[in-house]
Each structure stands twice: as C-alpha cells, then as structure tokens.
mmCIF file of C-alpha atoms and ligand atoms in Angstrom:
data_model
loop_
_atom_site.group_PDB
_atom_site.id
_atom_site.type_symbol
_atom_site.label_atom_id
_atom_site.label_comp_id
_atom_site.label_asym_id
_atom_site.label_seq_id
_atom_site.Cartn_x
_atom_site.Cartn_y
_atom_site.Cartn_z
ATOM 1 C CA UNK T 4 28.510 0.187 -0.507
ATOM 2 C CA UNK T 5 28.315 2.344 2.624
ATOM 3 C CA UNK T 6 25.038 2.127 4.557
ATOM 4 C CA UNK T 7 23.766 4.818 6.944
ATOM 5 C CA UNK T 8 24.345 4.089 10.580
ATOM 6 C CA UNK T 9 20.696 3.945 11.686
ATOM 7 C CA UNK T 10 19.203 1.690 14.351
ATOM 8 C CA UNK T 11 17.540 -0.539 11.739
ATOM 9 C CA UNK T 12 15.896 -2.864 14.240
ATOM 10 C CA UNK T 13 14.041 0.037 15.871
ATOM 11 C CA UNK T 14 12.471 1.279 12.637
ATOM 12 C CA UNK T 15 8.696 1.430 12.545
ATOM 13 C CA UNK T 16 6.557 2.819 9.765
ATOM 14 C CA UNK T 17 7.496 6.451 10.362
ATOM 15 C CA UNK T 18 9.074 9.287 8.449
ATOM 16 C CA UNK T 19 12.824 8.907 8.805
ATOM 17 C CA UNK T 20 14.186 11.782 6.752
ATOM 18 C CA UNK T 21 16.624 10.918 3.981
ATOM 19 C CA UNK T 22 19.071 13.051 2.029
ATOM 20 C CA UNK T 23 17.038 14.188 -0.938
ATOM 21 C CA UNK T 24 13.786 14.134 -2.849
ATOM 22 C CA UNK T 25 12.521 14.915 -6.353
ATOM 23 C CA UNK T 26 10.213 17.672 -7.557
ATOM 24 C CA UNK T 27 8.841 18.390 -11.021
ATOM 25 C CA UNK T 28 6.104 20.757 -12.075
ATOM 26 C CA UNK T 29 3.910 21.146 -15.108
ATOM 27 C CA UNK T 30 3.440 24.262 -17.132
ATOM 28 C CA UNK T 31 -0.066 25.706 -17.387
ATOM 29 C CA UNK T 32 -0.848 23.276 -20.234
ATOM 30 C CA UNK T 33 -0.145 20.261 -18.042
ATOM 31 C CA UNK T 34 3.175 19.396 -19.742
ATOM 32 C CA UNK T 35 5.917 18.164 -17.408
ATOM 33 C CA UNK T 36 8.937 20.445 -17.150
ATOM 34 C CA UNK T 37 12.272 18.821 -16.234
ATOM 35 C CA UNK T 38 12.353 18.033 -12.523
ATOM 36 C CA UNK T 39 15.265 17.906 -10.121
ATOM 37 C CA UNK T 40 16.617 16.263 -7.011
ATOM 38 C CA UNK T 41 16.653 18.710 -4.093
ATOM 39 C CA UNK T 42 17.568 18.356 -0.405
ATOM 40 C CA UNK T 43 14.810 16.661 1.598
ATOM 41 C CA UNK T 44 12.696 19.334 3.260
ATOM 42 C CA UNK T 45 9.600 21.495 3.229
ATOM 43 C CA UNK T 46 8.020 22.758 0.033
ATOM 44 C CA UNK T 47 6.113 25.958 -0.553
ATOM 45 C CA UNK T 48 2.643 25.865 -2.078
ATOM 46 C CA UNK T 49 -0.135 28.314 -2.983
ATOM 47 C CA UNK T 50 -2.863 28.620 -0.342
ATOM 48 C CA UNK T 51 -5.274 28.442 -3.301
ATOM 49 C CA UNK T 52 -3.798 25.185 -4.634
ATOM 50 C CA UNK T 53 -6.168 22.479 -5.863
ATOM 51 C CA UNK T 54 -4.787 19.972 -3.391
ATOM 52 C CA UNK T 55 -5.229 22.151 -0.299
ATOM 53 C CA UNK T 56 -8.703 23.306 -1.283
ATOM 54 C CA UNK T 57 -10.302 20.378 -3.057
ATOM 55 C CA UNK T 58 -8.128 17.368 -2.256
ATOM 56 C CA UNK T 59 -6.815 16.994 -5.796
ATOM 57 C CA UNK T 60 -4.010 14.607 -4.933
ATOM 58 C CA UNK T 61 -2.914 11.002 -5.283
ATOM 59 C CA UNK T 62 0.037 8.939 -4.090
ATOM 60 C CA UNK T 63 1.777 5.590 -4.421
ATOM 61 C CA UNK T 64 3.597 3.335 -1.985
ATOM 62 C CA UNK T 65 6.606 1.324 -3.150
ATOM 63 C CA UNK T 66 9.483 -0.413 -1.403
ATOM 64 C CA UNK T 67 13.121 -0.790 -2.474
ATOM 65 C CA UNK T 68 14.840 -3.785 -0.894
ATOM 66 C CA UNK T 69 18.458 -4.758 -0.438
ATOM 67 C CA UNK T 70 18.582 -8.277 -1.853
ATOM 68 C CA UNK T 71 20.504 -11.516 -1.417
ATOM 69 C CA UNK T 72 22.248 -10.735 -4.718
ATOM 70 C CA UNK T 73 23.781 -7.704 -3.024
ATOM 71 C CA UNK T 74 21.831 -5.194 -5.051
ATOM 72 C CA UNK T 75 18.826 -2.934 -4.584
ATOM 73 C CA UNK T 76 15.610 -4.155 -6.143
ATOM 74 C CA UNK T 77 12.009 -3.106 -6.781
ATOM 75 C CA UNK T 78 8.910 -5.291 -6.839
ATOM 76 C CA UNK T 79 6.585 -4.831 -9.848
ATOM 77 C CA UNK T 80 7.421 -1.135 -10.147
ATOM 78 C CA UNK T 81 5.680 -0.847 -13.520
ATOM 79 C CA UNK T 82 2.409 -1.747 -11.790
ATOM 80 C CA UNK T 83 2.785 1.265 -9.493
ATOM 81 C CA UNK T 84 3.500 3.402 -12.564
ATOM 82 C CA UNK T 85 0.268 2.177 -14.189
ATOM 83 C CA UNK T 86 -1.826 2.681 -11.065
ATOM 84 C CA UNK T 87 -0.373 6.186 -10.569
ATOM 85 C CA UNK T 88 -1.526 7.095 -14.070
ATOM 86 C CA UNK T 89 -4.977 5.574 -13.494
ATOM 87 C CA UNK T 90 -5.399 7.408 -10.174
ATOM 88 C CA UNK T 91 -4.265 10.678 -11.816
ATOM 89 C CA UNK T 92 -6.886 10.328 -14.539
ATOM 90 C CA UNK T 93 -9.661 9.800 -11.966
ATOM 91 C CA UNK T 94 -8.987 13.150 -10.298
ATOM 92 C CA UNK T 95 -8.255 14.940 -13.579
ATOM 93 C CA UNK T 96 -4.500 15.392 -13.313
ATOM 94 C CA UNK T 97 -1.962 15.057 -16.133
ATOM 95 C CA UNK T 98 -0.482 11.560 -15.786
ATOM 96 C CA UNK T 99 3.232 11.159 -15.200
ATOM 97 C CA UNK T 100 4.415 9.111 -18.211
ATOM 98 C CA UNK T 101 5.219 5.612 -16.961
ATOM 99 C CA UNK T 102 8.858 5.690 -18.042
ATOM 100 C CA UNK T 103 9.371 9.067 -16.377
ATOM 101 C CA UNK T 104 7.797 7.642 -13.204
ATOM 102 C CA UNK T 105 10.131 4.628 -13.222
ATOM 103 C CA UNK T 106 13.239 6.681 -14.085
ATOM 104 C CA UNK T 107 12.426 9.160 -11.314
ATOM 105 C CA UNK T 108 12.040 6.424 -8.697
ATOM 106 C CA UNK T 109 15.433 5.037 -9.750
ATOM 107 C CA UNK T 110 16.996 8.495 -9.557
ATOM 108 C CA UNK T 111 15.690 9.189 -6.051
ATOM 109 C CA UNK T 112 16.667 5.759 -4.706
ATOM 110 C CA UNK T 113 20.137 6.081 -6.263
ATOM 111 C CA UNK T 114 20.569 9.447 -4.535
ATOM 112 C CA UNK T 115 19.555 7.838 -1.211
ATOM 113 C CA UNK T 116 21.031 4.373 -1.702
ATOM 114 C CA UNK T 117 22.681 4.364 1.702
ATOM 115 C CA UNK T 118 19.261 4.723 3.395
ATOM 116 C CA UNK T 119 18.082 1.329 2.081
ATOM 117 C CA UNK T 120 18.123 -0.928 5.175
ATOM 118 C CA UNK T 121 20.247 -4.097 5.274
ATOM 119 C CA UNK T 122 18.571 -7.218 3.880
ATOM 120 C CA UNK T 123 15.693 -8.469 6.014
ATOM 121 C CA UNK T 124 15.731 -5.448 8.329
ATOM 122 C CA UNK T 125 13.261 -3.200 6.549
ATOM 123 C CA UNK T 126 12.960 -1.395 3.249
ATOM 124 C CA UNK T 127 13.266 2.047 1.743
ATOM 125 C CA UNK T 128 9.672 3.210 1.407
ATOM 126 C CA UNK T 129 9.131 5.364 -1.660
ATOM 127 C CA UNK T 130 6.265 7.825 -1.675
ATOM 128 C CA UNK T 131 5.428 9.418 -5.047
ATOM 129 C CA UNK T 132 2.867 12.227 -4.826
ATOM 130 C CA UNK T 133 0.984 14.045 -7.537
ATOM 131 C CA UNK T 134 -1.107 17.070 -6.682
ATOM 132 C CA UNK T 135 -2.820 20.123 -8.047
ATOM 133 C CA UNK T 136 -0.441 22.858 -6.918
ATOM 134 C CA UNK T 137 -1.715 25.740 -9.046
ATOM 135 C CA UNK T 138 -4.408 28.119 -7.699
ATOM 136 C CA UNK T 139 -8.159 27.577 -8.098
ATOM 137 C CA UNK T 140 -11.174 29.061 -6.381
ATOM 138 C CA UNK T 141 -14.217 27.570 -8.064
ATOM 139 C CA UNK T 142 -14.366 23.778 -7.953
ATOM 140 C CA UNK T 143 -12.306 22.770 -10.972
ATOM 141 C CA UNK T 144 -9.008 21.057 -11.779
ATOM 142 C CA UNK T 145 -5.939 23.125 -10.869
ATOM 143 C CA UNK T 146 -4.037 24.873 -13.674
ATOM 144 C CA UNK T 147 -0.691 23.237 -12.796
ATOM 145 C CA UNK T 148 0.648 20.187 -10.956
ATOM 146 C CA UNK T 149 3.580 18.950 -8.899
ATOM 147 C CA UNK T 150 5.113 15.483 -8.906
ATOM 148 C CA UNK T 151 7.120 14.825 -5.749
ATOM 149 C CA UNK T 152 8.977 11.697 -4.658
ATOM 150 C CA UNK T 153 10.387 11.318 -1.171
ATOM 151 C CA UNK T 154 11.778 8.233 0.548
ATOM 152 C CA UNK T 155 12.050 6.981 4.099
ATOM 153 C CA UNK T 156 13.614 3.842 5.579
ATOM 154 C CA UNK T 157 10.858 1.828 7.273
ATOM 155 C CA UNK T 158 10.300 -1.246 9.401
ATOM 156 C CA UNK T 159 7.006 -3.062 10.129
ATOM 157 C CA UNK T 160 3.720 -1.180 9.568
ATOM 158 C CA UNK T 161 2.026 -2.499 12.692
ATOM 159 C CA UNK T 162 3.675 -2.361 16.111
ATOM 160 C CA UNK T 163 4.822 -5.817 17.121
ATOM 161 C CA UNK T 164 5.867 -6.917 13.608
ATOM 162 C CA UNK T 165 3.773 -9.786 12.243
ATOM 163 C CA UNK T 166 1.728 -10.736 15.262
ATOM 164 C CA UNK T 167 -1.934 -11.383 14.328
ATOM 165 C CA UNK T 168 -4.008 -8.213 14.062
ATOM 166 C CA UNK T 169 -7.071 -7.381 16.084
ATOM 167 C CA UNK T 170 -9.562 -5.671 13.741
ATOM 168 C CA UNK T 171 -12.933 -3.996 14.140
ATOM 169 C CA UNK T 172 -15.684 -4.234 11.529
ATOM 170 C CA UNK T 173 -17.503 -0.923 11.342
ATOM 171 C CA UNK T 174 -21.061 -0.265 10.231
ATOM 172 C CA UNK T 175 -20.836 3.347 11.321
ATOM 173 C CA UNK T 176 -18.538 4.484 8.505
ATOM 174 C CA UNK T 177 -17.674 3.602 4.934
ATOM 175 C CA UNK T 178 -14.292 4.125 3.373
ATOM 176 C CA UNK T 179 -15.513 4.504 -0.173
ATOM 177 C CA UNK T 180 -18.732 4.436 -2.161
ATOM 178 C CA UNK T 181 -19.498 2.493 -5.325
ATOM 179 C CA UNK T 182 -18.552 4.671 -8.304
ATOM 180 C CA UNK T 183 -16.568 6.997 -6.007
ATOM 181 C CA UNK T 184 -12.761 7.205 -5.796
ATOM 182 C CA UNK T 185 -12.070 4.109 -3.674
ATOM 183 C CA UNK T 186 -10.271 2.344 -6.510
ATOM 184 C CA UNK T 187 -7.872 5.267 -6.985
ATOM 185 C CA UNK T 188 -5.037 5.971 -4.573
ATOM 186 C CA UNK T 189 -6.586 9.365 -3.939
ATOM 187 C CA UNK T 190 -5.716 11.188 -0.732
ATOM 188 C CA UNK T 191 -9.391 11.760 0.147
ATOM 189 C CA UNK T 192 -9.900 8.040 0.753
ATOM 190 C CA UNK T 193 -7.364 8.212 3.539
ATOM 191 C CA UNK T 194 -8.836 11.291 5.201
ATOM 192 C CA UNK T 195 -12.168 9.416 5.227
ATOM 193 C CA UNK T 196 -10.521 6.577 7.156
ATOM 194 C CA UNK T 197 -8.839 8.635 9.876
ATOM 195 C CA UNK T 198 -11.820 9.095 12.181
ATOM 196 C CA UNK T 199 -12.997 5.450 12.148
ATOM 197 C CA UNK T 200 -9.373 4.443 12.639
ATOM 198 C CA UNK T 201 -9.039 6.798 15.614
ATOM 199 C CA UNK T 202 -12.161 5.313 17.243
ATOM 200 C CA UNK T 203 -10.965 1.741 16.636
ATOM 201 C CA UNK T 204 -7.496 2.444 18.031
ATOM 202 C CA UNK T 205 -8.965 4.090 21.114
ATOM 203 C CA UNK T 206 -10.750 0.782 21.793
ATOM 204 C CA UNK T 207 -7.534 -1.209 21.374
ATOM 205 C CA UNK T 208 -7.980 -2.424 17.772
ATOM 206 C CA UNK T 209 -5.205 -2.209 15.199
ATOM 207 C CA UNK T 210 -7.402 -1.109 12.291
ATOM 208 C CA UNK T 211 -10.854 -1.137 10.730
ATOM 209 C CA UNK T 212 -12.512 -3.533 8.283
ATOM 210 C CA UNK T 213 -14.872 -1.682 5.960
ATOM 211 C CA UNK T 214 -18.055 -3.153 4.504
ATOM 212 C CA UNK T 215 -19.526 -2.365 1.104
ATOM 213 C CA UNK T 216 -21.507 0.860 1.222
ATOM 214 C CA UNK T 217 -24.472 -0.435 -0.792
ATOM 215 C CA UNK T 218 -25.801 -3.014 1.694
ATOM 216 C CA UNK T 219 -23.039 -3.698 4.250
ATOM 217 C CA UNK T 220 -23.117 -7.433 3.533
ATOM 218 C CA UNK T 221 -19.682 -7.852 2.031
ATOM 219 C CA UNK T 222 -16.234 -7.009 3.310
ATOM 220 C CA UNK T 223 -14.202 -4.564 1.247
ATOM 221 C CA UNK T 224 -10.778 -3.897 2.731
ATOM 222 C CA UNK T 225 -8.769 -2.520 5.625
ATOM 223 C CA UNK T 226 -7.866 1.195 5.542
ATOM 224 C CA UNK T 227 -4.394 0.413 4.225
ATOM 225 C CA UNK T 228 -4.535 -3.146 2.863
ATOM 226 C CA UNK T 229 -6.592 -5.741 0.960
ATOM 227 C CA UNK T 230 -8.333 -8.653 2.679
ATOM 228 C CA UNK T 231 -8.182 -12.427 2.131
ATOM 229 C CA UNK T 232 -10.095 -15.305 3.680
ATOM 230 C CA UNK T 233 -9.174 -19.000 3.477
ATOM 231 C CA UNK T 234 -11.506 -21.961 4.014
ATOM 232 C CA UNK T 235 -10.084 -25.380 3.244
ATOM 233 C CA UNK T 236 -8.307 -25.045 -0.109
ATOM 234 C CA UNK T 237 -10.262 -22.002 -1.283
ATOM 235 C CA UNK T 238 -8.775 -18.535 -0.945
ATOM 236 C CA UNK T 239 -11.188 -15.648 -1.452
ATOM 237 C CA UNK T 240 -10.672 -11.916 -1.749
ATOM 238 C CA UNK T 241 -13.252 -9.202 -2.477
ATOM 239 C CA UNK T 242 -13.664 -8.571 -6.186
ATOM 240 C CA UNK T 243 -12.608 -5.207 -7.564
ATOM 241 C CA UNK T 244 -16.015 -3.654 -8.058
ATOM 242 C CA UNK T 245 -14.922 0.002 -7.976
ATOM 243 C CA UNK T 246 -14.538 0.941 -4.333
ATOM 244 C CA UNK T 247 -11.526 -1.248 -3.470
ATOM 245 C CA UNK T 248 -7.920 -0.397 -4.232
ATOM 246 C CA UNK T 249 -6.475 -2.843 -6.779
ATOM 247 C CA UNK T 250 -3.500 -3.864 -4.646
ATOM 248 C CA UNK T 251 -0.326 -5.041 -6.307
ATOM 249 C CA UNK T 252 0.398 -7.347 -3.384
ATOM 250 C CA UNK T 253 -3.177 -8.661 -3.709
ATOM 251 C CA UNK T 254 -2.617 -9.481 -7.375
ATOM 252 C CA UNK T 255 0.711 -11.170 -6.575
ATOM 253 C CA UNK T 256 -0.665 -13.200 -3.654
ATOM 254 C CA UNK T 257 -3.519 -14.473 -5.845
ATOM 255 C CA UNK T 258 -0.931 -15.717 -8.349
ATOM 256 C CA UNK T 259 1.317 -17.295 -5.710
ATOM 257 C CA UNK T 260 -1.636 -19.004 -4.004
ATOM 258 C CA UNK T 261 -2.779 -20.510 -7.282
ATOM 259 C CA UNK T 262 0.533 -21.371 -8.932
ATOM 260 C CA UNK T 263 2.726 -22.222 -5.940
ATOM 261 C CA UNK T 264 0.264 -23.533 -3.343
ATOM 262 C CA UNK T 265 -2.340 -25.040 -5.681
ATOM 263 C CA UNK T 266 -5.202 -23.228 -3.965
ATOM 264 C CA UNK T 267 -8.447 -22.358 -5.681
ATOM 265 C CA UNK T 268 -8.561 -18.556 -5.750
ATOM 266 C CA UNK T 269 -11.724 -16.506 -6.090
ATOM 267 C CA UNK T 270 -12.239 -12.787 -6.540
ATOM 268 C CA UNK T 271 -15.803 -12.556 -5.398
ATOM 269 C CA UNK T 272 -18.356 -10.906 -3.132
ATOM 270 C CA UNK T 273 -17.001 -12.001 0.228
ATOM 271 C CA UNK T 274 -19.653 -12.137 2.940
ATOM 272 C CA UNK T 275 -18.660 -10.944 6.369
ATOM 273 C CA UNK T 276 -20.224 -14.058 7.926
ATOM 274 C CA UNK T 277 -17.969 -16.226 5.794
ATOM 275 C CA UNK T 278 -14.863 -14.354 6.858
ATOM 276 C CA UNK T 279 -15.773 -14.645 10.535
ATOM 277 C CA UNK T 280 -15.734 -18.444 10.292
ATOM 278 C CA UNK T 281 -12.711 -18.776 8.007
ATOM 279 C CA UNK T 282 -9.686 -20.969 8.720
ATOM 280 C CA UNK T 283 -7.293 -18.087 8.092
ATOM 281 C CA UNK T 284 -7.746 -14.378 7.422
ATOM 282 C CA UNK T 285 -4.976 -12.013 6.402
ATOM 283 C CA UNK T 286 -4.399 -8.658 4.746
ATOM 284 C CA UNK T 287 -1.905 -7.628 2.089
ATOM 285 C CA UNK T 288 -0.181 -4.442 1.001
ATOM 286 C CA UNK T 289 3.176 -2.876 0.296
ATOM 287 C CA UNK T 290 3.348 -1.430 3.796
ATOM 288 C CA UNK T 291 1.782 -4.367 5.678
ATOM 289 C CA UNK T 292 3.231 -7.149 3.425
ATOM 290 C CA UNK T 293 1.123 -10.248 4.336
ATOM 291 C CA UNK T 294 -0.224 -9.840 7.842
ATOM 292 C CA UNK T 295 -2.338 -12.394 9.744
ATOM 293 C CA UNK T 296 -5.626 -11.359 11.326
ATOM 294 C CA UNK T 297 -6.263 -13.105 14.633
ATOM 295 C CA UNK T 298 -9.385 -11.420 15.958
ATOM 296 C CA UNK T 299 -12.300 -9.670 14.293
ATOM 297 C CA UNK T 300 -14.844 -7.781 16.368
ATOM 298 C CA UNK T 301 -18.318 -7.236 14.947
ATOM 299 C CA UNK T 302 -21.553 -6.219 16.670
ATOM 300 C CA UNK T 303 -20.027 -6.501 20.149
ATOM 301 C CA UNK T 304 -18.853 -10.054 19.426
ATOM 302 C CA UNK T 305 -15.250 -11.130 19.130
ATOM 303 C CA UNK T 306 -14.403 -13.798 16.563
ATOM 304 C CA UNK T 307 -11.079 -15.521 17.014
ATOM 305 C CA UNK T 308 -9.475 -16.776 13.818
ATOM 306 C CA UNK T 309 -7.131 -19.756 13.873
ATOM 307 C CA UNK T 310 -6.691 -19.463 17.655
ATOM 308 C CA UNK T 311 -5.201 -16.026 17.133
ATOM 309 C CA UNK T 312 -2.110 -17.559 15.482
ATOM 310 C CA UNK T 313 -0.583 -16.978 12.084
ATOM 311 C CA UNK T 314 -1.952 -19.738 9.818
ATOM 312 C CA UNK T 315 0.218 -22.030 7.702
ATOM 313 C CA UNK T 316 -1.030 -20.687 4.369
ATOM 314 C CA UNK T 317 -0.609 -17.090 5.522
ATOM 315 C CA UNK T 318 2.952 -17.911 6.565
ATOM 316 C CA UNK T 319 3.744 -19.664 3.282
ATOM 317 C CA UNK T 320 2.379 -16.791 1.213
ATOM 318 C CA UNK T 321 4.318 -14.272 3.261
ATOM 319 C CA UNK T 322 7.505 -16.294 2.863
ATOM 320 C CA UNK T 323 6.983 -16.789 -0.864
ATOM 321 C CA UNK T 324 6.442 -13.064 -1.365
ATOM 322 C CA UNK T 325 9.301 -11.825 0.796
ATOM 323 C CA UNK T 326 11.569 -14.544 -0.657
ATOM 324 C CA UNK T 327 11.055 -13.096 -4.119
ATOM 325 C CA UNK T 328 11.296 -9.500 -2.917
ATOM 326 C CA UNK T 329 14.677 -10.102 -1.314
ATOM 327 C CA UNK T 330 15.885 -12.443 -4.107
ATOM 328 C CA UNK T 331 16.355 -15.273 -1.626
ATOM 329 C CA UNK T 332 14.174 -17.328 -3.957
ATOM 330 C CA UNK T 333 14.148 -17.214 -7.760
ATOM 331 C CA UNK T 334 11.961 -14.588 -9.405
ATOM 332 C CA UNK T 335 10.103 -16.947 -11.713
ATOM 333 C CA UNK T 336 7.342 -14.464 -12.517
ATOM 334 C CA UNK T 337 9.668 -11.649 -13.617
ATOM 335 C CA UNK T 338 8.517 -9.309 -10.853
ATOM 336 C CA UNK T 339 11.898 -7.957 -9.823
ATOM 337 C CA UNK T 340 13.925 -5.141 -11.386
ATOM 338 C CA UNK T 341 17.168 -3.799 -9.993
ATOM 339 C CA UNK T 342 18.501 -0.311 -9.468
HETATM 340 N N1 PLP W 410 -5.816 -0.928 0.021
HETATM 341 C C1 PLP W 410 -5.505 0.312 0.381
HETATM 342 C C2 PLP W 410 -6.592 1.230 0.791
HETATM 343 C C3 PLP W 410 -4.164 0.739 0.339
HETATM 344 O O1 PLP W 410 -3.825 1.979 0.686
HETATM 345 C C4 PLP W 410 -3.169 -0.179 -0.058
HETATM 346 C C5 PLP W 410 -1.769 0.236 -0.127
HETATM 347 O O2 PLP W 410 -1.253 0.633 -1.090
HETATM 348 C C6 PLP W 410 -3.555 -1.474 -0.434
HETATM 349 C C7 PLP W 410 -4.879 -1.809 -0.378
HETATM 350 C C8 PLP W 410 -2.542 -2.463 -0.916
HETATM 351 O O3 PLP W 410 -2.030 -2.128 -2.174
HETATM 352 P P1 PLP W 410 -0.577 -2.574 -2.612
HETATM 353 O O4 PLP W 410 -0.516 -4.029 -2.410
HETATM 354 O O5 PLP W 410 -0.490 -2.177 -4.044
HETATM 355 O O6 PLP W 410 0.377 -1.833 -1.747
HETATM 356 C C1 COI W 411 1.162 1.130 1.093
HETATM 357 O O1 COI W 411 0.947 -0.026 1.434
HETATM 358 O O2 COI W 411 2.196 1.456 0.531
HETATM 359 C C2 COI W 411 0.185 2.178 1.322
HETATM 360 O O3 COI W 411 0.204 3.133 0.604
HETATM 361 C C3 COI W 411 -0.757 2.001 2.429
HETATM 362 C C4 COI W 411 -0.727 3.025 3.499
HETATM 363 C C5 COI W 411 0.588 3.241 4.145
HETATM 364 C C6 COI W 411 -1.427 4.269 3.119
#
C-alpha cells in the first residue's frame, strides 16, 4: 500500500490536511439523510446556527494505527460511538446511530488510507463532529444538524514526546461543574479551558490540573486527559461523578493495571494532597496516550514526582497499551478492529 510522503518524524498534534472528509445532514425532523465523502476543505454554515450561537456541538477523538500485522486498526471504536451518542443526548442533538458512526469512520479512513503514518511513527487522528447547523434565535435546540468527520495524521500531543509533564493546579478556574456538561465531549468544556491553559502556558507549564468545583479538595482531570496517581501497589483515578470525561484510555488502563500488573485499582475521590506525594502520576487520553507527570505546581510550591522521571508502572502501562494498539502484542481483551 502506498503511503504519503510526509515527514512523519516531524509531526506534532496539528492539523495536517488529508484528501477528504465526510458530511451528512439531518432533515428538519432530525432524521439523517445519506452523507457523502467530499474533498477536505471549508464548509458553509448559517450565521444563525445553533453551534455558532449557543455552542450546540460535540466531538470525538479516535486514532487509526498501522499495525504489526500490516493492516490499519482502531482501538475500542464502539466505545467512541457510544460516547458520541451520550454526548449528543446531553446537548439535545439527534444521535448518530452507532453502526452509522462506525461505518462512516471506516469510510473516511479508507478514503485517506495513505495518510495513516507508518507503524510507531504516529497515527491518523479522526475527529467526528456533530453540531446544530440549522438556524435558531431564541435559546433552543437547532432545527437541523450536521455530522462531519475529518482526519489528520498526528504525532505526539505534547512537544518533546513523552518527557514528564510540568502541570499547574488551578484554584482560579474550574473546567466543569457538577451536573453540568463535563462528562460529555461538548465543545463548551474546551472553550472553558482555553484561558486557564493560556495562563499556565505563559508561565511555562504544559497544562492545567482542575479541581472539583464543589470544594476544590479533589483533583478532576487535565484539560485534555484523565489523571492517575500511584502509591505502592494502589492505582487511583478520580471517580466519574458527572464533571469528568469518561475516558476510553482511562477505562482501558484501569483494566490493564488490574489484570496485567496486579495492581489494586480505585475509582475514588482523589485528594490533591495525596497526588502531590504519590510515587507516580500520569495522565491518559487518545491524544496524550499515557503521559508521565513529573512536576505539579500548587500554591506557589513545586512538587516533584518520581524525580521528574517516567515511573516504571507508567512505562509498563504505556507499553501495554501501545503494544495492543499496534498489534505488537496480542489483543486479549478484544479491543482491536481492523479497517
Ligand atoms: N478528558 C478530557 C477532557 C478529554 O478531552 C479527553 C480526550 O478525549 C480525555 C479525558 C481522555 O479520553 P479518551 O481516553 O477517551 O481519549
Ligand atoms: C483526544 O484525546 O482525542 C481529545 O479529544 C483530547 C483533546 C485533543 C481535545
């Protein structure tokens, strides 16, 4: 199979345009009309659309990998399909039926197969979007919707690959409120994180750690990834109490830690103090994979975790996950499907 002649080792997590994308629209009753693959490029949208006026939009993040079996594979794609439907329901949009979601992802990747990086040198990032594209003026759900899928070859999310991250705990901002939309992959959650992220980056941090809005005692997540903290043989991650995104990597890492490494895993209220004195801290996500956290700043104090080095458990979990994703190790949990 021919592969595009891109400089794969220079890829970061940026938009690298591909050949084509997919667009489907609903009729005014919210029923999906047949969609089509079109050349990658700009779309036109009503200035009165629900998404532009009231943020009625959600997205997903998925990777397609070239694998050791010389094929293109997806990791737990049906979980993204389920979460897309759950997020859609939360902001009152007609869900994309799960089989249509999966078939569409396959169709777009097939049409852009040559943009999937060589094994171990990145992935094809798949970005499904669902938004209210019909016009509204009063605050209400839009009359019609668009489902768009575009793809982009990507490399590491953070500059410098997997070097330990330097994160800032903020008490000045919250990402999401209890009973809000934090557990949906709704676009508004990400606009809320841009300003705190900008401030953190200006001070030299890679990203922000958010605390729970109710009393700021417990850690929630990073703006783009879930958090984990290891002490001895116990691996803890914040429980899904409504304001945290239910990460698919999170769910998979919990399983790998328990079944493959014999760790005790706990989904619990995770106190900031506990995380600051942990043996290892890392974050997980489709974009970030499993990424060590080496320094956490809080209240003008810097806490160094594991001497600012990637810990052994973090490394093992990362290797277990990427081994399965690239089919270098057997897929004993049935997480892989191929194009
Ligand atoms: N938390 C947030 C806010 C995210 O945007 C993501 C990315 O999707 C995650 C966590 C990790 O989720 P997943 O592992 O499903 O990619
Ligand atoms: C992902 O991990 O795929 C995400 O969606 C996180 C971020 C890039 C928004």
